[in-house]
Tab-separated table of C-alpha atoms in Angstrom:
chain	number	residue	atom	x	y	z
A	14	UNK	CA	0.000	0.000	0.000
A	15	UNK	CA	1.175	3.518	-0.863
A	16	UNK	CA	1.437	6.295	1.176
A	17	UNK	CA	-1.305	8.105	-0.929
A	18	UNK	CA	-3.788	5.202	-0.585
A	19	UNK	CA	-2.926	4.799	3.357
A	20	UNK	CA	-3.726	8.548	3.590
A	21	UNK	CA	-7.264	7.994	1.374
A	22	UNK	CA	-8.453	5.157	3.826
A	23	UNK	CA	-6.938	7.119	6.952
A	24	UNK	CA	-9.332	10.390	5.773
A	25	UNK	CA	-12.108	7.683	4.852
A	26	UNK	CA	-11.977	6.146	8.182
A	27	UNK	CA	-12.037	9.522	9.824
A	28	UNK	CA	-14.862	11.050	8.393
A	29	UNK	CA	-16.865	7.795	9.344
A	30	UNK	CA	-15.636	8.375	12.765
A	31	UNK	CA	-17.489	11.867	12.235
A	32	UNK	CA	-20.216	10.212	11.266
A	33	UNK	CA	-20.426	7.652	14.313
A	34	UNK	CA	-20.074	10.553	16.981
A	35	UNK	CA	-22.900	12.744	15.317
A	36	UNK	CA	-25.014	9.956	14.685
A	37	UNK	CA	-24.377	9.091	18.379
A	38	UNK	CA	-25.217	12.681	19.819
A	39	UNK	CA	-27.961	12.402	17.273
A	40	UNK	CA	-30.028	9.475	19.201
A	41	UNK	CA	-28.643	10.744	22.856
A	42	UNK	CA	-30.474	13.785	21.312
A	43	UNK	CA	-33.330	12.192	20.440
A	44	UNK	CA	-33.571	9.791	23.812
A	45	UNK	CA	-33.354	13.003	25.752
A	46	UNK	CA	-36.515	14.959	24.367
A	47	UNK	CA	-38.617	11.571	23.674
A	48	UNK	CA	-37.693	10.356	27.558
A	49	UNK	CA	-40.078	13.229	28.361
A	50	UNK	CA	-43.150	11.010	26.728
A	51	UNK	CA	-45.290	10.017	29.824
A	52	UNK	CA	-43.756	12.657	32.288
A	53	UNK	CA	-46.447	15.772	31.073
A	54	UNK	CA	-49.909	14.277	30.254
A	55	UNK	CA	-50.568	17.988	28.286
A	56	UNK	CA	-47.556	17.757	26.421
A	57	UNK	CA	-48.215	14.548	25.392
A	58	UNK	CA	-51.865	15.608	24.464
A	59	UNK	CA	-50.143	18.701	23.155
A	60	UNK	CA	-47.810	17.170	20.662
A	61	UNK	CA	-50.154	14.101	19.131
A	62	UNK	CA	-51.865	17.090	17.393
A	63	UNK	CA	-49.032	18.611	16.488
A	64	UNK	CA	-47.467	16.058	14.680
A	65	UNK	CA	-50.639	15.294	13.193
A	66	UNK	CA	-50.307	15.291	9.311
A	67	UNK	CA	-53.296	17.287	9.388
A	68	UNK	CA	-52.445	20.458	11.539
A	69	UNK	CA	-49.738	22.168	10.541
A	70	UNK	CA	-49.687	21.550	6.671
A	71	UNK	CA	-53.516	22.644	7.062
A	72	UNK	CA	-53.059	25.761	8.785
A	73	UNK	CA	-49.855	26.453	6.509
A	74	UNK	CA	-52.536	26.219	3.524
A	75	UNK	CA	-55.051	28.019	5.094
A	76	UNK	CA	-52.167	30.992	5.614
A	77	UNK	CA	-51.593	30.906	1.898
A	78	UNK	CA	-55.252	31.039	1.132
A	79	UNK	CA	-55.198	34.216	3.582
A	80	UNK	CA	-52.158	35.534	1.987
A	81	UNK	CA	-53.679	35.795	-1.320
A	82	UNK	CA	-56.627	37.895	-0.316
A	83	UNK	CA	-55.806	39.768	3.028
A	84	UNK	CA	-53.457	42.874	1.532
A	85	UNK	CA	-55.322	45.584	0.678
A	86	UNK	CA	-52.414	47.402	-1.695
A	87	UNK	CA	-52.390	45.766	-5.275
A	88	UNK	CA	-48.931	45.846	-5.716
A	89	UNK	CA	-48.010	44.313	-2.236
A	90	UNK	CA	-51.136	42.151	-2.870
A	91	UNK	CA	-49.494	40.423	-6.524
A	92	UNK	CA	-46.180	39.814	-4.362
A	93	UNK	CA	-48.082	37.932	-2.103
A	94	UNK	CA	-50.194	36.080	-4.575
A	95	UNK	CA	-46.882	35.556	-6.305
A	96	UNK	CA	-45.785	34.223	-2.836
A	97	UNK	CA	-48.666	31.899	-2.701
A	98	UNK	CA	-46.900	30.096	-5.949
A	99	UNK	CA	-43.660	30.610	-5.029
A	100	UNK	CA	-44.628	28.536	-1.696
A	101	UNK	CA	-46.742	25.875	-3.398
A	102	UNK	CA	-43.658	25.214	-5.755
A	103	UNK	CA	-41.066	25.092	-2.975
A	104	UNK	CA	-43.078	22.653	-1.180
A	105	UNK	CA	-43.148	20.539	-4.270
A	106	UNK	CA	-39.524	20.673	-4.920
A	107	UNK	CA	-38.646	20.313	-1.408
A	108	UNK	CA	-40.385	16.437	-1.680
A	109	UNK	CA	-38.671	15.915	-4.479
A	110	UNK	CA	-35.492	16.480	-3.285
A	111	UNK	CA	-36.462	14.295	-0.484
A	112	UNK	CA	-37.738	11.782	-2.575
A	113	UNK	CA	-34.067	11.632	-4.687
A	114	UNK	CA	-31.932	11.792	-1.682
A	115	UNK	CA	-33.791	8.253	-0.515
A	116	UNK	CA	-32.851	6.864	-3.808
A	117	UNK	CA	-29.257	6.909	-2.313
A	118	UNK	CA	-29.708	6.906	1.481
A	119	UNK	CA	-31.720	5.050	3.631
A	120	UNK	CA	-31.803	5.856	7.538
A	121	UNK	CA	-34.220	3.295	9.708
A	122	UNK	CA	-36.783	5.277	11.819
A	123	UNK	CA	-35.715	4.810	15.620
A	124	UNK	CA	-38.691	2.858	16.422
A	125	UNK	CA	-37.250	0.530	14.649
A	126	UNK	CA	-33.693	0.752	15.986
A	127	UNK	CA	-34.342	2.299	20.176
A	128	UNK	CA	-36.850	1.702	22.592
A	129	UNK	CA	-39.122	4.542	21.807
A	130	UNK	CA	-42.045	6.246	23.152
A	131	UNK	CA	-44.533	6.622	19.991
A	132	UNK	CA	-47.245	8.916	20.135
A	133	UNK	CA	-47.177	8.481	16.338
A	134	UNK	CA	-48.179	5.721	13.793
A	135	UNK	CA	-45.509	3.887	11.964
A	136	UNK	CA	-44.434	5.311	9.087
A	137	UNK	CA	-41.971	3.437	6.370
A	138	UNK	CA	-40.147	5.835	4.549
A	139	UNK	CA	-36.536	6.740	5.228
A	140	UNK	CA	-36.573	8.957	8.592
A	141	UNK	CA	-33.738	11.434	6.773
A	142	UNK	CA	-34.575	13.888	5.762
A	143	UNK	CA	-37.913	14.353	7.046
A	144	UNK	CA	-39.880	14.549	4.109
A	145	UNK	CA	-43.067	16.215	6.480
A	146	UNK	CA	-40.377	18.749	7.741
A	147	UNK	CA	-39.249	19.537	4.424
A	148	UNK	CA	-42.351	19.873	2.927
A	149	UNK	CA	-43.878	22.395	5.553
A	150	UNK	CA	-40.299	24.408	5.638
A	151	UNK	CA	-40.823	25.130	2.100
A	152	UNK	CA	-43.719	26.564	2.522
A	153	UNK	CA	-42.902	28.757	5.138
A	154	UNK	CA	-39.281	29.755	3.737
A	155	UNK	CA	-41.264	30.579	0.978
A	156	UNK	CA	-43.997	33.157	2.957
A	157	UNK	CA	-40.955	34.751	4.800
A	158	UNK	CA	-39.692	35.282	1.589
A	159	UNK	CA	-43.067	37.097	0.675
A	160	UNK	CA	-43.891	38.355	4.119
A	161	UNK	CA	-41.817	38.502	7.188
A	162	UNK	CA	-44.244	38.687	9.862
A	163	UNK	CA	-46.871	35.735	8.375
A	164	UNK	CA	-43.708	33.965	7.659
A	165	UNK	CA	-41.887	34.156	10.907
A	166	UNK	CA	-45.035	32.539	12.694
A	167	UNK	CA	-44.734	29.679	9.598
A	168	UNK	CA	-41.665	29.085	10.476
A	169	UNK	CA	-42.586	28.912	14.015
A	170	UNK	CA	-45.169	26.551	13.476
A	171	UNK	CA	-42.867	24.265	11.374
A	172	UNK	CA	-40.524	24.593	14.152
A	173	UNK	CA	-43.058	23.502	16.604
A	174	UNK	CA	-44.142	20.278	13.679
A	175	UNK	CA	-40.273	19.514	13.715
A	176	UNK	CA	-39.948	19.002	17.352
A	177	UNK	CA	-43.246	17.500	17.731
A	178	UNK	CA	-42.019	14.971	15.384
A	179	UNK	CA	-38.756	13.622	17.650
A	180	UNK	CA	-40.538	14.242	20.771
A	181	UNK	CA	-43.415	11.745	19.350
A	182	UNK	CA	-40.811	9.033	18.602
A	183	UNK	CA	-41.077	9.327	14.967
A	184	UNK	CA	-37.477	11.094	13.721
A	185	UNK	CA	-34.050	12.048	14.941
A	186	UNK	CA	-33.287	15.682	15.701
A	187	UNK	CA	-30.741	15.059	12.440
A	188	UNK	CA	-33.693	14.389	9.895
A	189	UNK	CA	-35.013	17.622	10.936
A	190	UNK	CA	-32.232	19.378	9.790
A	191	UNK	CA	-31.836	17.640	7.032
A	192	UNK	CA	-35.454	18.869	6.043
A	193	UNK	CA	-34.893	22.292	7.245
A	194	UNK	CA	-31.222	22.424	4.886
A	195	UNK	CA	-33.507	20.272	1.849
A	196	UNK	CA	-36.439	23.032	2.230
A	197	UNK	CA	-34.307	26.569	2.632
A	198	UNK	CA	-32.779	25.090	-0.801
A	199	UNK	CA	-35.687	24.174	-2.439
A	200	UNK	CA	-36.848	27.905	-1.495
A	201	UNK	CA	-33.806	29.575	-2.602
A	202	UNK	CA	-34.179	27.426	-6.195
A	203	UNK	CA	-37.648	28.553	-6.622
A	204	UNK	CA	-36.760	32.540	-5.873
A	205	UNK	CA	-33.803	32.203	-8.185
A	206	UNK	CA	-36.051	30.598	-10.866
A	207	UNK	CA	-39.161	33.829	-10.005
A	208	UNK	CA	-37.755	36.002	-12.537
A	209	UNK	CA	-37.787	32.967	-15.253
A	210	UNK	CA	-41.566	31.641	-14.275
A	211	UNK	CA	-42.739	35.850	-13.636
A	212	UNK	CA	-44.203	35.748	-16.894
A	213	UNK	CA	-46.766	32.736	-17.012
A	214	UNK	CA	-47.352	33.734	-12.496
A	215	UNK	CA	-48.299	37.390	-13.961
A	216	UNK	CA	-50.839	36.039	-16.925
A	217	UNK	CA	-52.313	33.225	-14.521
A	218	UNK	CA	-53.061	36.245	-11.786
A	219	UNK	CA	-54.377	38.145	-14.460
A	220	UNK	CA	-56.719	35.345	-15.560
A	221	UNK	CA	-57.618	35.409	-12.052
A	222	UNK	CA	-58.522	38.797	-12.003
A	223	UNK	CA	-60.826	38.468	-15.272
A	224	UNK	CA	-62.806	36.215	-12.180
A	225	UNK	CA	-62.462	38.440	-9.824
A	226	UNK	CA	-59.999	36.054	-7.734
A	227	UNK	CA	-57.052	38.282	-7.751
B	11	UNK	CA	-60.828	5.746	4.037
B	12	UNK	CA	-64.123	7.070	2.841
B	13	UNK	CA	-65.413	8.321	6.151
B	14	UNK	CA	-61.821	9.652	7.027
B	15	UNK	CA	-61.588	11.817	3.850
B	16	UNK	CA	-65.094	13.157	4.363
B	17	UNK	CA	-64.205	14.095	7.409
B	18	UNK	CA	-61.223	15.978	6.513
B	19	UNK	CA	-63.042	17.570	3.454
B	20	UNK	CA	-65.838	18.786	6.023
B	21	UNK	CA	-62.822	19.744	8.421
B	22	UNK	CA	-61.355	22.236	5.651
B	23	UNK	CA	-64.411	23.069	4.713
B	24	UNK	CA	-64.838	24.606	7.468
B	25	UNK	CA	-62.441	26.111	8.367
B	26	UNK	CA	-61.572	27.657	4.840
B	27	UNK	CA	-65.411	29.394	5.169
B	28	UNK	CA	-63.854	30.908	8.604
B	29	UNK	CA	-60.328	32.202	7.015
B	30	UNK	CA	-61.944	33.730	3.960
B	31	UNK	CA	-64.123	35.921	6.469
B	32	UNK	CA	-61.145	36.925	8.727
B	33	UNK	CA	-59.131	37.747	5.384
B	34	UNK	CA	-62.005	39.255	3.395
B	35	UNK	CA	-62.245	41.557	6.540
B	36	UNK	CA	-58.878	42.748	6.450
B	37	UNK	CA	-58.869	43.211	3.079
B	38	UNK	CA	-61.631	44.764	3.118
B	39	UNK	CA	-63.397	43.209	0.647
B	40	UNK	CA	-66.841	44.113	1.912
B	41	UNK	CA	-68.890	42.642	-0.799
B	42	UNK	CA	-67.641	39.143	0.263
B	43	UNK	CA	-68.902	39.667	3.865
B	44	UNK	CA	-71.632	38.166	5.683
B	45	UNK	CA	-71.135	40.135	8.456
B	46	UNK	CA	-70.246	43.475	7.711
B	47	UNK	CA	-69.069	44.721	10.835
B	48	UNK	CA	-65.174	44.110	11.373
B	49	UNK	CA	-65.356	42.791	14.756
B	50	UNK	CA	-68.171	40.290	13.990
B	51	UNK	CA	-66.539	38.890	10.776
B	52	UNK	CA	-63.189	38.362	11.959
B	53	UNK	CA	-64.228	36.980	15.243
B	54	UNK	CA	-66.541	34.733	12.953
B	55	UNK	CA	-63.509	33.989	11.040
B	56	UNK	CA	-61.470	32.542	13.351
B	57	UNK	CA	-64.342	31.068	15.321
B	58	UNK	CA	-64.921	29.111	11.617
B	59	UNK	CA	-61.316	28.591	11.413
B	60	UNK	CA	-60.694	27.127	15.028
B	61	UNK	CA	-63.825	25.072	14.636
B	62	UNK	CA	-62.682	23.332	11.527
B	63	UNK	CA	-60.211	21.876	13.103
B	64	UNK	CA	-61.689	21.041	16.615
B	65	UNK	CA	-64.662	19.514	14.094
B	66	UNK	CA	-61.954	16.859	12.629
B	67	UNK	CA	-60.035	16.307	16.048
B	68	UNK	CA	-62.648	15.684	18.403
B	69	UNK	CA	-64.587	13.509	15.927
B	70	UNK	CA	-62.168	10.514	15.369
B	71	UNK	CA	-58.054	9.454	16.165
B	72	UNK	CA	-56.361	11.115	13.162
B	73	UNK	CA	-52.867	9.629	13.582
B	74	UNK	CA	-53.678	7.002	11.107
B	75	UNK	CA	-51.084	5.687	8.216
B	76	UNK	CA	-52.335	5.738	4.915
B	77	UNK	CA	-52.456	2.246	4.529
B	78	UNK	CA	-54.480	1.583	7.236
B	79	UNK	CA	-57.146	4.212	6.712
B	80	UNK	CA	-55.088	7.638	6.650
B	81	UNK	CA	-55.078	9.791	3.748
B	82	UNK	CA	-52.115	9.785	1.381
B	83	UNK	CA	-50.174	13.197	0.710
B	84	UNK	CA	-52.141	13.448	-2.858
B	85	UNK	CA	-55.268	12.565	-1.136
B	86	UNK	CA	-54.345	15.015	1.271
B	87	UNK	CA	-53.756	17.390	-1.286
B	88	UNK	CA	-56.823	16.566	-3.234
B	89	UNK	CA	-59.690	16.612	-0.513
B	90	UNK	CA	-57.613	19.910	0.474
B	91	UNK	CA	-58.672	21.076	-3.106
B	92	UNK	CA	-61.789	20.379	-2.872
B	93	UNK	CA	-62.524	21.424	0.392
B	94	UNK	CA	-61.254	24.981	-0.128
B	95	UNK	CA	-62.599	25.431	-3.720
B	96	UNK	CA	-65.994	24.497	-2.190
B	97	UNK	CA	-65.494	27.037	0.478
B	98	UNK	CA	-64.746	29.591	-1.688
B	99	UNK	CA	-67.938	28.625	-4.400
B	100	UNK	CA	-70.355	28.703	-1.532
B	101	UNK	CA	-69.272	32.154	0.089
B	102	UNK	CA	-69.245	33.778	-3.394
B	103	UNK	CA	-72.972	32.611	-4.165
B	104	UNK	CA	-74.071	33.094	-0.825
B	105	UNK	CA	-72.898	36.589	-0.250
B	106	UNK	CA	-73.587	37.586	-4.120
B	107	UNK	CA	-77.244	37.200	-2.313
B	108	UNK	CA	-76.678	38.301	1.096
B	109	UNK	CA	-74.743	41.700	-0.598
B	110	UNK	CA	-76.886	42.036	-3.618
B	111	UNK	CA	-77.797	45.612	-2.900
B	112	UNK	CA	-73.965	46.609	-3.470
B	113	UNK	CA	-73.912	47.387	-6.654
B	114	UNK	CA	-70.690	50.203	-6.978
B	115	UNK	CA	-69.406	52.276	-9.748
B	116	UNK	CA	-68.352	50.258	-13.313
B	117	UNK	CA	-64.871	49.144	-13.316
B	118	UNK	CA	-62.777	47.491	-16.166
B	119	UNK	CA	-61.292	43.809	-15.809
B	120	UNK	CA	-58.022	45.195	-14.210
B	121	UNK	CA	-59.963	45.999	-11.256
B	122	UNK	CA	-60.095	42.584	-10.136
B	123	UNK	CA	-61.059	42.223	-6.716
B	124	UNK	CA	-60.691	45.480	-5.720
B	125	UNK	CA	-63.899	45.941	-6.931
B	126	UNK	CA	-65.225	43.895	-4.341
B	127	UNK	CA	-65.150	46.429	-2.038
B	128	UNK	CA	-68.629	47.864	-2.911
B	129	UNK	CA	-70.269	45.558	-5.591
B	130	UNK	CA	-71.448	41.998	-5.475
B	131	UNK	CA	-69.465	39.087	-6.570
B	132	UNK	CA	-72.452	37.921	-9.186
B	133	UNK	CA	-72.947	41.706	-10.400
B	134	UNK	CA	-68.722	42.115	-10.289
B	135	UNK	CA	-68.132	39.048	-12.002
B	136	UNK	CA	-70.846	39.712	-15.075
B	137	UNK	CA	-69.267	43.001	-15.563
B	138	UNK	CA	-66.119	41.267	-15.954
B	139	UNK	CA	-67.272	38.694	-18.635
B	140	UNK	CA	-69.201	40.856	-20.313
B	141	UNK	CA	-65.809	43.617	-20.502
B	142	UNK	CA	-63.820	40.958	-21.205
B	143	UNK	CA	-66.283	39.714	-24.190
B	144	UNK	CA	-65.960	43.068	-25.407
B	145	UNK	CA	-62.418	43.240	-25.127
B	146	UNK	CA	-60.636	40.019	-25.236
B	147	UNK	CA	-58.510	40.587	-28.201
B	148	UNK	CA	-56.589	43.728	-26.842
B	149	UNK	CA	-56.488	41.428	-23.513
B	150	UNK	CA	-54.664	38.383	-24.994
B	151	UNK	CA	-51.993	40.230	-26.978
B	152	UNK	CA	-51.274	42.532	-23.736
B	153	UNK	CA	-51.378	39.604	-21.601
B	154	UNK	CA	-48.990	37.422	-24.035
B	155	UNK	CA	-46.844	40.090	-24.475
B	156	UNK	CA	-43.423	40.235	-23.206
């Protein structure tokens, strides 16, 4: 063996020493803030409708339906409505991304690795990234990118889905931000791309308008 | 499944009816109103909005896979649709009634729905087709334009 190749598999066998020591703080992590399951009978209460897959991507939607309607200046009112597509198409890409990355990588949910306490059902997809996470993240990137103070409580609330999620037994702290990273990318993508897709967002709000929707 | 999803659709039903009326309110958008007072509407609003969602909690355990009776994220997506677009359909028609006495100055199709502010939805919207009708030609090349 050279002294090249005993360097390559020295730096190889380092980084996957990196990688054993976060994935190890990772599931401490993750023991510490799911240990609390069964401690506080409201938190518990609390966070089952929180990490419901029906509360926070609801009221997310619901905020872009308000979005589009609640400004009463025209111009501010077309960069929201402009927002609302921005955030539906961030969300999109944001799954996709998601959905490539677990053509490659594979991480077991730690239910199926830990003893866990799930206040969750079992899901069967790869646990990183979170593709929930990701999904919600992109929309609310995409508001703050629109509107800071209706996107600073998104973000909150995605915040709030994220944490729900490990404290319910059902990710690592890790696959959060791994959505969070996958989403603020997918968001950045999609604002890069506005000035390219302005064209057909202007003539579908003006169609809109013809209706009396915009 | 079935019950599940038409559950959800009534959930975001619901609760879209509620966020419309709290937006519509601070946009003022008047014609689109039931209530016209701001502190009745909005209050409506979120009442609506809240409800919605208390309506789909308290009426059934909703951490359910897909596979075992949970909607799928297109599912999700599509009773979300549905749900909303319905929303929106009845609250036009029913405050096109409620607000038929609005009937404001004539405005061209680039008012959009600023004219809501004083005329109906039904009366707003037929002075849009017919302008439009009238117009449509100029419309598509401006529109198309780069």
């Amino acid at each position: 063996m050279d002294e090249a190749q005993s360097i390559s598999i020295g730096g190889l066998g380092g980084l996957a020493g990196v990688f054993s020591i976060i994935e190890r703080a990772d599931e401490a992590l993750f023991l510490a803030i799911n240990g609390f399951v069964g401690t506080l009978p409201f938190a518990d209460w609390v966070a089952e409708g929180v990490v419901s897959d029906y509360m926070v991507p609801v009221a997310l939607a619901l905020a872009l339906i308000a979005m589009w309607f609640m400004e009463r200046e025209r111009d501010i009112r077309i960069r929201h409505q402009i927002g609302v597509f921005a955030a539906l198409s961030s969300m999109a890409l944001a799954s996709l991304m998601v959905f490539i990355l677990n053509m490659f990588y594979f991480r077991p949910r730690p239910f199926e690795d830990l003893d866990v306490n799930l206040l969750f059902y079992r899901p069967t997809d790869s646990s990183f990234p979170s593709n929930a996470v990701a999904a919600v993240f992109g929309i609310a990137f995409a508001i703050w990118g629109v509107q800071r103070k209706l996107g600073w409580a998104a973000i909150a609330a995605a915040s709030l889905y994220g944490l729900a999620r490990v404290y319910a037994g059902v990710h690592y702290p890790l696959d959060i931000l791994g959505g969070v990273a996958t989403a603020a990318a997918a968001a950045w993508v999609i604002f890069r791309l506005r000035d390219l897709l302005m064209p057909l967002l202007v003539l579908a709000i003006r169609l809109a308008r013809v209706l009396r929707l915009a | 499944m079935f019950t599940f999803a038409t559950d959800y659709f009534i959930g975001v039903f619901v609760s879209t009816l509620g966020t419309l009326q709290f937006a519509f309110s601070v946009g003022g958008l008047r014609a689109l109103l039931i209530f016209q007072n701001a502190l009745v509407a909005r209050s409506l609003g979120l009442a609506l909005a809240v409800g919605g969602f208390a309506l789909f909690f308290e009426t059934g355990f909703r951490n359910i896979n897909d596979y075992e009776g949970g909607l799928d994220a297109p599912t999700q997506a599509l009773f979300f649709f549905f749900g909303a677009a319905s929303a929106l359909a009845v609250t036009l028609a029913a405050t096109s009634v409620i607000n038929r006495r609005m009937v404001g100055p004539e405005e061209d199709e680039e008012a959009g729905i600023d004219s809501l502010r004083h005329t109906s939805y039904a009366v707003s919207l037929a002075r849009a087709v017919s302008y439009w009708r009238r117009t449509w030609r100029t419309w598509t090349k401006r529109s198309l334009s780069p």
